[in-house]
PDB file of C-alpha atoms in Angstrom:
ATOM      1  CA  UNK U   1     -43.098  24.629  -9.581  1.00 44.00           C
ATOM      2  CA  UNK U   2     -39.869  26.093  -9.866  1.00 53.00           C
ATOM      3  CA  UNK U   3     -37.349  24.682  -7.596  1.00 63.00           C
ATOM      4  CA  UNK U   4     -34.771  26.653  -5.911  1.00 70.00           C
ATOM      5  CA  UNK U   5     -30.954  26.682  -4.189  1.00 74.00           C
ATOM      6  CA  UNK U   6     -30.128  28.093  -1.302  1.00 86.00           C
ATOM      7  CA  UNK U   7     -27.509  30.739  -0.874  1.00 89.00           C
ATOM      8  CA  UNK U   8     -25.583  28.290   1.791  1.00 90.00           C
ATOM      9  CA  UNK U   9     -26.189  24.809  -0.045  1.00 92.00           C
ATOM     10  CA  UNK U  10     -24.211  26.775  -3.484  1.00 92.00           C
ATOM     11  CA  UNK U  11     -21.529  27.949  -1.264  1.00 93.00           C
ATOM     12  CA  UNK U  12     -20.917  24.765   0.188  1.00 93.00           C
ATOM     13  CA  UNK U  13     -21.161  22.892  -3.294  1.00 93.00           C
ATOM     14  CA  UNK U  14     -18.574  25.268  -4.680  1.00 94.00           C
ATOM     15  CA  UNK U  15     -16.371  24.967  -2.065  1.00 93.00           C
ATOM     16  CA  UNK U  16     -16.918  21.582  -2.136  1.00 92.00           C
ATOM     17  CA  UNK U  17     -15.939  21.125  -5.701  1.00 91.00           C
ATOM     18  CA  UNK U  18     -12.998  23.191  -5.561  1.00 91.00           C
ATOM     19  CA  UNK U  19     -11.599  21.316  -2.431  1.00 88.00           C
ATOM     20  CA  UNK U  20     -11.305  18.222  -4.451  1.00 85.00           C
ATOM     21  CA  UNK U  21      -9.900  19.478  -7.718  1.00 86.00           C
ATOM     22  CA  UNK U  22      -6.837  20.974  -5.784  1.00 86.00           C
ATOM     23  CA  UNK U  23      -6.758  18.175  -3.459  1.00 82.00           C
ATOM     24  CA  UNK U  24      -6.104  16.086  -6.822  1.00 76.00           C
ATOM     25  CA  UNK U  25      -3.649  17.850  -7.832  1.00 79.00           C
ATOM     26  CA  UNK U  26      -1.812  17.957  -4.861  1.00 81.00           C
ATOM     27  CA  UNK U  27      -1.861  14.160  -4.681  1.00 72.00           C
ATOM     28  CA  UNK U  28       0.861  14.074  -7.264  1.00 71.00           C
ATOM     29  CA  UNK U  29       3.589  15.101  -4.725  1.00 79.00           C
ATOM     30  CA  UNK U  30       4.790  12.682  -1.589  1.00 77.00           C
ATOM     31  CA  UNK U  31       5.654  14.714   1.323  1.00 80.00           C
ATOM     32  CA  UNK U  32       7.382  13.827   4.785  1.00 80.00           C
ATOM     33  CA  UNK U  33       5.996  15.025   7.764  1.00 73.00           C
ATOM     34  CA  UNK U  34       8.950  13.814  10.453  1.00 77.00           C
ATOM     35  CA  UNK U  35       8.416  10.181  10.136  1.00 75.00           C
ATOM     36  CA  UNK U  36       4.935   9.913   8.212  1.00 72.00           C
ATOM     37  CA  UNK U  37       5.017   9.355   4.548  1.00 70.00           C
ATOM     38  CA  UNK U  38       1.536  11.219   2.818  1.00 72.00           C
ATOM     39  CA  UNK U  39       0.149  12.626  -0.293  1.00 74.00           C
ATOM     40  CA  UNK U  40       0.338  16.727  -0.059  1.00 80.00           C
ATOM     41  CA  UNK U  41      -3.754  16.357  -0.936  1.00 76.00           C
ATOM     42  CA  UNK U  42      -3.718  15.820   2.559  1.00 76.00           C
ATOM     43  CA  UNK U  43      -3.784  19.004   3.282  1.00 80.00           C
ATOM     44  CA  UNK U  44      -7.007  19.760   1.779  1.00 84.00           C
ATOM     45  CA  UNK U  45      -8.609  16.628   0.707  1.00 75.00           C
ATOM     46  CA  UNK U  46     -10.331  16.085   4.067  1.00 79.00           C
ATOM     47  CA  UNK U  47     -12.170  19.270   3.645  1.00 86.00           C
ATOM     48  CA  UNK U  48     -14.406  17.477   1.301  1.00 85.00           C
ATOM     49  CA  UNK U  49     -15.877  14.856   3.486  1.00 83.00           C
ATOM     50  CA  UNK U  50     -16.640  17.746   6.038  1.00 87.00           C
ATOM     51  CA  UNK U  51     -18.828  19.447   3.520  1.00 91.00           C
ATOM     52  CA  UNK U  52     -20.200  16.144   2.361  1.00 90.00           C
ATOM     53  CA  UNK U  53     -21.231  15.706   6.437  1.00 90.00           C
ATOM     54  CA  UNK U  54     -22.826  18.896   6.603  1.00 92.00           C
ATOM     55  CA  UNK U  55     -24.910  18.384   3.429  1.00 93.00           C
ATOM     56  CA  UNK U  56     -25.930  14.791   4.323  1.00 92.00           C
ATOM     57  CA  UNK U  57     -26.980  16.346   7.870  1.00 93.00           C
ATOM     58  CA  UNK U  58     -28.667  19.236   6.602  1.00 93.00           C
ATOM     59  CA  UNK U  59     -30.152  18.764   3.027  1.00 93.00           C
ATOM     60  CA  UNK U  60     -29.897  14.885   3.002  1.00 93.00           C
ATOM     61  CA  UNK U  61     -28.519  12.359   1.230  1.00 93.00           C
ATOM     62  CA  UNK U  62     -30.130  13.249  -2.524  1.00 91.00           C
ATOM     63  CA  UNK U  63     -28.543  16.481  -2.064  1.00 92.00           C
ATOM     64  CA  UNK U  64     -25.274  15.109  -1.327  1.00 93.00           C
ATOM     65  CA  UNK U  65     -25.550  12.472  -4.108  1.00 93.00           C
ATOM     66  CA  UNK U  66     -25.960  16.083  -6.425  1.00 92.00           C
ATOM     67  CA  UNK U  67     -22.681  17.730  -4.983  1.00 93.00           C
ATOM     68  CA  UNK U  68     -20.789  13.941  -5.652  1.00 93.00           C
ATOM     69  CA  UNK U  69     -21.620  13.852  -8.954  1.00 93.00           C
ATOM     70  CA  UNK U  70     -21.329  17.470  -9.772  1.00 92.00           C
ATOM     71  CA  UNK U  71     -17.832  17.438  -8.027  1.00 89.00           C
ATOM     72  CA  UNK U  72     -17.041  14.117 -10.491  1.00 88.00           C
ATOM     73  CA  UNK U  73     -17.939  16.056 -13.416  1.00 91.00           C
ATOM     74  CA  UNK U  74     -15.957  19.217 -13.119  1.00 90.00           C
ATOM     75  CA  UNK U  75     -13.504  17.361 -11.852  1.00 86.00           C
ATOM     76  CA  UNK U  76     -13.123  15.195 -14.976  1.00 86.00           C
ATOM     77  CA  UNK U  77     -13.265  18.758 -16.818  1.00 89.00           C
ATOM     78  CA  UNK U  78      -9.904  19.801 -15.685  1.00 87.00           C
ATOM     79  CA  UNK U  79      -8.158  16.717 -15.725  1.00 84.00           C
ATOM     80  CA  UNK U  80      -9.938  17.016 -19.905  1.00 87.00           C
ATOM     81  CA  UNK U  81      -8.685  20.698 -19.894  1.00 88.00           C
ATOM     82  CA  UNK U  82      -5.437  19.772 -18.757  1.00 86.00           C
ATOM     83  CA  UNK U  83      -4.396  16.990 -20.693  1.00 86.00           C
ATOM     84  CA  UNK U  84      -5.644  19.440 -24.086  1.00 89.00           C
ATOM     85  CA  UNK U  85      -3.193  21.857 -22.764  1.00 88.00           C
ATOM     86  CA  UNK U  86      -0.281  19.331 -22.447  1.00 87.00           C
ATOM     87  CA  UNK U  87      -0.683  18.360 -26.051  1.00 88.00           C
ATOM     88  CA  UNK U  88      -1.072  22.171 -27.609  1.00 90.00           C
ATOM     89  CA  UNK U  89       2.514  23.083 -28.645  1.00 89.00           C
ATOM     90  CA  UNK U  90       3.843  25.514 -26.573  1.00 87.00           C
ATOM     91  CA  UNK U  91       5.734  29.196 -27.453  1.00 88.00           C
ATOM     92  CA  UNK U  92       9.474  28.881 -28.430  1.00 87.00           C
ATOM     93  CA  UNK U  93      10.236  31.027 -26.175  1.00 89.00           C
ATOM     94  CA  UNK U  94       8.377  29.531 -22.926  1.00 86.00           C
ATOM     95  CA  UNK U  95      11.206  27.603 -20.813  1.00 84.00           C
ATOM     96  CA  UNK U  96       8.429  25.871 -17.976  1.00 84.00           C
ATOM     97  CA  UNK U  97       7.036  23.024 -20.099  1.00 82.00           C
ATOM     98  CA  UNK U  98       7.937  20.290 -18.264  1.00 83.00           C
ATOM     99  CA  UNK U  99       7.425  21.883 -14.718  1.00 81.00           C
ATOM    100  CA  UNK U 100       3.433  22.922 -16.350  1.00 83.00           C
ATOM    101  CA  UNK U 101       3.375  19.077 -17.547  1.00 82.00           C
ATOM    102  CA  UNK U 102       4.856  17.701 -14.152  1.00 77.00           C
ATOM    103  CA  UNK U 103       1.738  19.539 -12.224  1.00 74.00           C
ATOM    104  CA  UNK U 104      -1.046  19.161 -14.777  1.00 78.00           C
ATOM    105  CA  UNK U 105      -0.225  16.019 -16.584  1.00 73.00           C
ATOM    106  CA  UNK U 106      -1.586  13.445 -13.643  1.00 65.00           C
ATOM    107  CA  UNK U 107      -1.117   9.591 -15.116  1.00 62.00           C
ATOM    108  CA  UNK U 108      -4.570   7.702 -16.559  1.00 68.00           C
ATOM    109  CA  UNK U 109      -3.189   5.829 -12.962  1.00 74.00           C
ATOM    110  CA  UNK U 110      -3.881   8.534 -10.815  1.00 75.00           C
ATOM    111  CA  UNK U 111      -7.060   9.712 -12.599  1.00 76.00           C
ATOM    112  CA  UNK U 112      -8.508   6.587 -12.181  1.00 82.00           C
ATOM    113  CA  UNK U 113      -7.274   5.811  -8.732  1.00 84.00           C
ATOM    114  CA  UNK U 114      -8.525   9.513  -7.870  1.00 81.00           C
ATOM    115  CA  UNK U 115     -11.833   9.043  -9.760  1.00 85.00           C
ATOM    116  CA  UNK U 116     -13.039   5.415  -7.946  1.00 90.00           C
ATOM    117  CA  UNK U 117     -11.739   6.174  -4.501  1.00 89.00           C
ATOM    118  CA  UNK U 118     -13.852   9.605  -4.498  1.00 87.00           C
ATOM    119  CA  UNK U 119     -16.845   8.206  -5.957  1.00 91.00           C
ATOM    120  CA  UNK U 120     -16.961   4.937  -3.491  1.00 93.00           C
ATOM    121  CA  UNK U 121     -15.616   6.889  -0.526  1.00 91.00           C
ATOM    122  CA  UNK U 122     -18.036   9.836  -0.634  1.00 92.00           C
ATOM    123  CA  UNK U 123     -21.220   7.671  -1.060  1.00 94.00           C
ATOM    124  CA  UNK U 124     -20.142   5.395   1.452  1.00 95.00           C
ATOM    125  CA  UNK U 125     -19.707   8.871   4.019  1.00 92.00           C
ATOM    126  CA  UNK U 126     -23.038  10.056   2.856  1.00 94.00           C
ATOM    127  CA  UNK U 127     -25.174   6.661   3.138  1.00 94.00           C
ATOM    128  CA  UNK U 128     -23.352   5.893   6.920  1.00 94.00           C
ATOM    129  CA  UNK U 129     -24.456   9.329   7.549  1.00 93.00           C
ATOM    130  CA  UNK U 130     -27.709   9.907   6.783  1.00 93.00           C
ATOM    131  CA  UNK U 131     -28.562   5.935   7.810  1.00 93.00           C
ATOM    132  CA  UNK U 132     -27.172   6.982  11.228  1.00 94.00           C
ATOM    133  CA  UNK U 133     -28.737   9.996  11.589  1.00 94.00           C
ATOM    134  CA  UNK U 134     -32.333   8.049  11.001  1.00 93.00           C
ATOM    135  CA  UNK U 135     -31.225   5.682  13.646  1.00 92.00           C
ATOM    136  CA  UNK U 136     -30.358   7.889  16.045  1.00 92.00           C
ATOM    137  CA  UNK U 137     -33.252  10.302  15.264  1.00 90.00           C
ATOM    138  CA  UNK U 138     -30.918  13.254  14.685  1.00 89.00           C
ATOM    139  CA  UNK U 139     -28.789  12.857  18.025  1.00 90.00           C
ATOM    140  CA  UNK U 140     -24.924  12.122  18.472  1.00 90.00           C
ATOM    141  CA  UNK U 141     -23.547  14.558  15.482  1.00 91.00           C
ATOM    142  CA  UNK U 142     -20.223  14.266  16.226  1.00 90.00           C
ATOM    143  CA  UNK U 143     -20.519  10.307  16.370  1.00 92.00           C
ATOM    144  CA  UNK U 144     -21.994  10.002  13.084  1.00 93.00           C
ATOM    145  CA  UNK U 145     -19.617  12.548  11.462  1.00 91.00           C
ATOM    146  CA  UNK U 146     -16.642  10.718  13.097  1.00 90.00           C
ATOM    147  CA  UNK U 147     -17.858   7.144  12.105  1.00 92.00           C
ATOM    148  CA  UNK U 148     -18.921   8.264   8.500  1.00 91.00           C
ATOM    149  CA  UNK U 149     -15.175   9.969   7.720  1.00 88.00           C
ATOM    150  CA  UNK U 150     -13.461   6.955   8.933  1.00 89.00           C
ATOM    151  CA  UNK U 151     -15.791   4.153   6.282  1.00 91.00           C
ATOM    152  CA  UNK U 152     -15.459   6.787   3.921  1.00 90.00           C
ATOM    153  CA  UNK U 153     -12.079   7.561   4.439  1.00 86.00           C
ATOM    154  CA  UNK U 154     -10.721   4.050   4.535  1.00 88.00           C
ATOM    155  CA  UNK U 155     -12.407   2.991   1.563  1.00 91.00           C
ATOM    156  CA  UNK U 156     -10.718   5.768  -0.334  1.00 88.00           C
ATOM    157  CA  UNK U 157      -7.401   5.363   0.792  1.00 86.00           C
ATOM    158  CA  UNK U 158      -8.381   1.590   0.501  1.00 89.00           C
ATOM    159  CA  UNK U 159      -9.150   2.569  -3.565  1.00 90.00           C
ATOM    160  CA  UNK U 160      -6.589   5.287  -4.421  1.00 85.00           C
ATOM    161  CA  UNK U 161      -3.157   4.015  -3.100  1.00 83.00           C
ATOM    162  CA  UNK U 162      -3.199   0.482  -4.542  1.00 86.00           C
ATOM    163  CA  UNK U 163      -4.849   1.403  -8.169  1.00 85.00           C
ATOM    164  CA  UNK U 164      -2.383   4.664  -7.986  1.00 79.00           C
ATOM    165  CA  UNK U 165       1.303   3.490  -6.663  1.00 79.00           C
ATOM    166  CA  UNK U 166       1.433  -0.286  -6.548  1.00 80.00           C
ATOM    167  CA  UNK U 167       4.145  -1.151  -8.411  1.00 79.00           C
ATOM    168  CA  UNK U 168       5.821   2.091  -7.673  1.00 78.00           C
ATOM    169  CA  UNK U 169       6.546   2.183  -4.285  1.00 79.00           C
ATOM    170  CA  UNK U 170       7.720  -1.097  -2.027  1.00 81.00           C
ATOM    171  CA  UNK U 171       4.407  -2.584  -0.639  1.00 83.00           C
ATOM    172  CA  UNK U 172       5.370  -2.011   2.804  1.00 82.00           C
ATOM    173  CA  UNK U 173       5.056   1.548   2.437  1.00 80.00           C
ATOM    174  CA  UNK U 174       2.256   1.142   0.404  1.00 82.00           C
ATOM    175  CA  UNK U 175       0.378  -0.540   3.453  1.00 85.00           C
ATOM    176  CA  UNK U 176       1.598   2.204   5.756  1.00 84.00           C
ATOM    177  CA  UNK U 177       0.850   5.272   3.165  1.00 79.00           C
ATOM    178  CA  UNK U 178      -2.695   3.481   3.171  1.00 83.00           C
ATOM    179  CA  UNK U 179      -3.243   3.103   6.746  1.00 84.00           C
ATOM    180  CA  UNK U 180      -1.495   6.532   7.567  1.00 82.00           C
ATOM    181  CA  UNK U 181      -3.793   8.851   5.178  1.00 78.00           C
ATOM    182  CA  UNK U 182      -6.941   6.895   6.155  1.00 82.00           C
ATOM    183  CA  UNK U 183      -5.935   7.983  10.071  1.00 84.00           C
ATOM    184  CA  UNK U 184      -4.445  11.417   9.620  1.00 82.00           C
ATOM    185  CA  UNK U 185      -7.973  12.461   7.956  1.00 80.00           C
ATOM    186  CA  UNK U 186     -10.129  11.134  10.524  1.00 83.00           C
ATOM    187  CA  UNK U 187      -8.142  12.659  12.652  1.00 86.00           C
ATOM    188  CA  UNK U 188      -8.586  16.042  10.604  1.00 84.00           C
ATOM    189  CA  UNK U 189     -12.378  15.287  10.911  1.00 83.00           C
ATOM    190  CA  UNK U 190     -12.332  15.095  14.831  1.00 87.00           C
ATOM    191  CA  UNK U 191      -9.923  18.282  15.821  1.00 89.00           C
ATOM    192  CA  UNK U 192     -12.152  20.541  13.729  1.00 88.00           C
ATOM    193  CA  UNK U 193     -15.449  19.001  14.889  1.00 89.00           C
ATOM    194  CA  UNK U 194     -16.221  21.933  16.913  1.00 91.00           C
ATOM    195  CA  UNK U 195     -16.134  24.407  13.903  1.00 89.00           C
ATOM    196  CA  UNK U 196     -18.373  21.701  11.525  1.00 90.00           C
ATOM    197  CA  UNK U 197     -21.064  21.863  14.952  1.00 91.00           C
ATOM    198  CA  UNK U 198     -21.138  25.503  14.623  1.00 92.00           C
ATOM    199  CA  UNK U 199     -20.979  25.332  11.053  1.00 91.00           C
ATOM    200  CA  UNK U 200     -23.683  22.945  10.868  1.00 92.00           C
ATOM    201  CA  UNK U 201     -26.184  24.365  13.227  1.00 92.00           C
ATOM    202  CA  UNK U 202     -25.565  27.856  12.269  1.00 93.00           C
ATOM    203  CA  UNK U 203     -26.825  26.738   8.449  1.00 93.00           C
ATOM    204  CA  UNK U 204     -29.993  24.821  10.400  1.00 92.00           C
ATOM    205  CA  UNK U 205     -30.368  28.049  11.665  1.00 91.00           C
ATOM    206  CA  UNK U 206     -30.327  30.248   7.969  1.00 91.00           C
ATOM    207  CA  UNK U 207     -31.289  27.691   6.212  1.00 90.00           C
ATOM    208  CA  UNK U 208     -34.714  26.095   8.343  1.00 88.00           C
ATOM    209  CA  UNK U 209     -33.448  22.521   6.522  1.00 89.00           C
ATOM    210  CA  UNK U 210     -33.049  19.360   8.600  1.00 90.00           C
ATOM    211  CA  UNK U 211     -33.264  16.463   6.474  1.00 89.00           C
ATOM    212  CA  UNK U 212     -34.343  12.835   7.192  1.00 91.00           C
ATOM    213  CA  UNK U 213     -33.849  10.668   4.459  1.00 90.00           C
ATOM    214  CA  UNK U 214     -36.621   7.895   5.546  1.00 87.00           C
ATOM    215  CA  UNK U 215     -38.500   7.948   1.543  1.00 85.00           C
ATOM    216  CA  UNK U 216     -35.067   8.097  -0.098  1.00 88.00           C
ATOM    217  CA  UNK U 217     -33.454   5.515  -2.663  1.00 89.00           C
ATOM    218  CA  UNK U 218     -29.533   5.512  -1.599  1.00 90.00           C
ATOM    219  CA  UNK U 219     -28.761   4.352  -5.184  1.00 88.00           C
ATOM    220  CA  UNK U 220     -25.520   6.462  -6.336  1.00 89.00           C
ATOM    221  CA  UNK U 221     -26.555   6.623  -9.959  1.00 85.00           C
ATOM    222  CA  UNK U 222     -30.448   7.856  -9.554  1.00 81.00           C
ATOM    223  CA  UNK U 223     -29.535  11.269 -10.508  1.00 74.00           C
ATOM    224  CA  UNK U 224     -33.177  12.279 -11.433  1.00 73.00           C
ATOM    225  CA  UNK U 225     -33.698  12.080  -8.188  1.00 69.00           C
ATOM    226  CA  UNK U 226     -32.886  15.340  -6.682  1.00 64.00           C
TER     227      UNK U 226
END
């Protein structure tokens, strides 16, 4: 028996994927906004643990383990691609090396940081999740949405800051960069709640899925298990 992908559960994997890989790169840059110190990945980072709601919600946590994994992999691809680019010579005549290696050439720092705080953070916003949702026996969306970005959330920004700038930037700062990203992207989750609902229940709709993941093992590395 052949098994098959839904139109919406590939669009929201791509988009998934894509969301973190510029998100990554943006993390490079520190930006000011008035008094708040945070990574420009900010911008787009939280985007990810939207789509990794509304595939826990709809298609379940196996699914969402999939789209993790898959977004790991490609991921690691371009940071790969990237760093083979940085060491092929480049034409005499091209004057933008260093601003190319500046943008592309993230630290084995950041890589890692980026790497463990997406892998921990994302699994721990799937499991709370789809371990809510069976408790709740599919009520109070917007509860376990908001709950699941902020454990998720705080164990990435937990993961990434510390592995990524300690060292580099006064601890102090460090603390508030932490406490300030974990915040600002929960609070990213809750003002566009309305438009994951819609989102959410309009794929229901399309899509006839509505997972429960009651026969599921919630290890992170059973990847036959799709």
């Amino acid at each position: 028996m052949k098994k098959t992908v839904s139109v919406p559960f590939m669009l929201m994997g791509i988009l998934f994927v894509v969301c973190l890989i510029v998100s990554n790169l943006l993390e490079t840059k520190i930006i000011s906004l008035g008094p708040i110190t945070a990574t420009a990945g900010l911008m787009v980072f939280p985007i990810s643990y939207i789509i990794n709601d509304c595939i826990s919600e709809v298609w379940g946590y196996r699914k969402a383990r999939l789209i993790i994994w898959s977004g790991f992999a490609m991921n690691f691809l371009v940071v790969g691609m990237a760093q083979l680019a940085i060491m092929m010579p480049a034409a005499p005549f091209w004057e933008s090396g260093d601003s190319f290696n500046y943008v592309f050439g993230m630290t084995s720092r950041i890589v890692i940081a980026s790497f463990c705080a997406f892998l921990v953070g994302s699994f721990i916003n799937a499991y709370v999740m789809s371990k809510m949702k069976i408790s709740s026996k599919g009520r109070n969306f917007s509860l376990r949405a908001i709950l699941s970005t902020i454990a998720g959330e705080s164990a990435d920004s937990l993961i990434f800051f510390p592995i990524a700038f300690a060292g580099l930037i006064p601890n102090e700062e460090l603390l508030l960069m932490v406490g300030t990203q974990a915040a600002l992207k929960s609070l990213y989750e809750i003002i566009v709640l309305p438009l994951t609902l819609r989102i959410v229940k309009y794929i229901k709709k399309i899509d006839g899925s509505d997972a429960y993941d009651t026969n599921v093992s919630f290890n992170p590395f059973k990847l036959k298990e799709i």
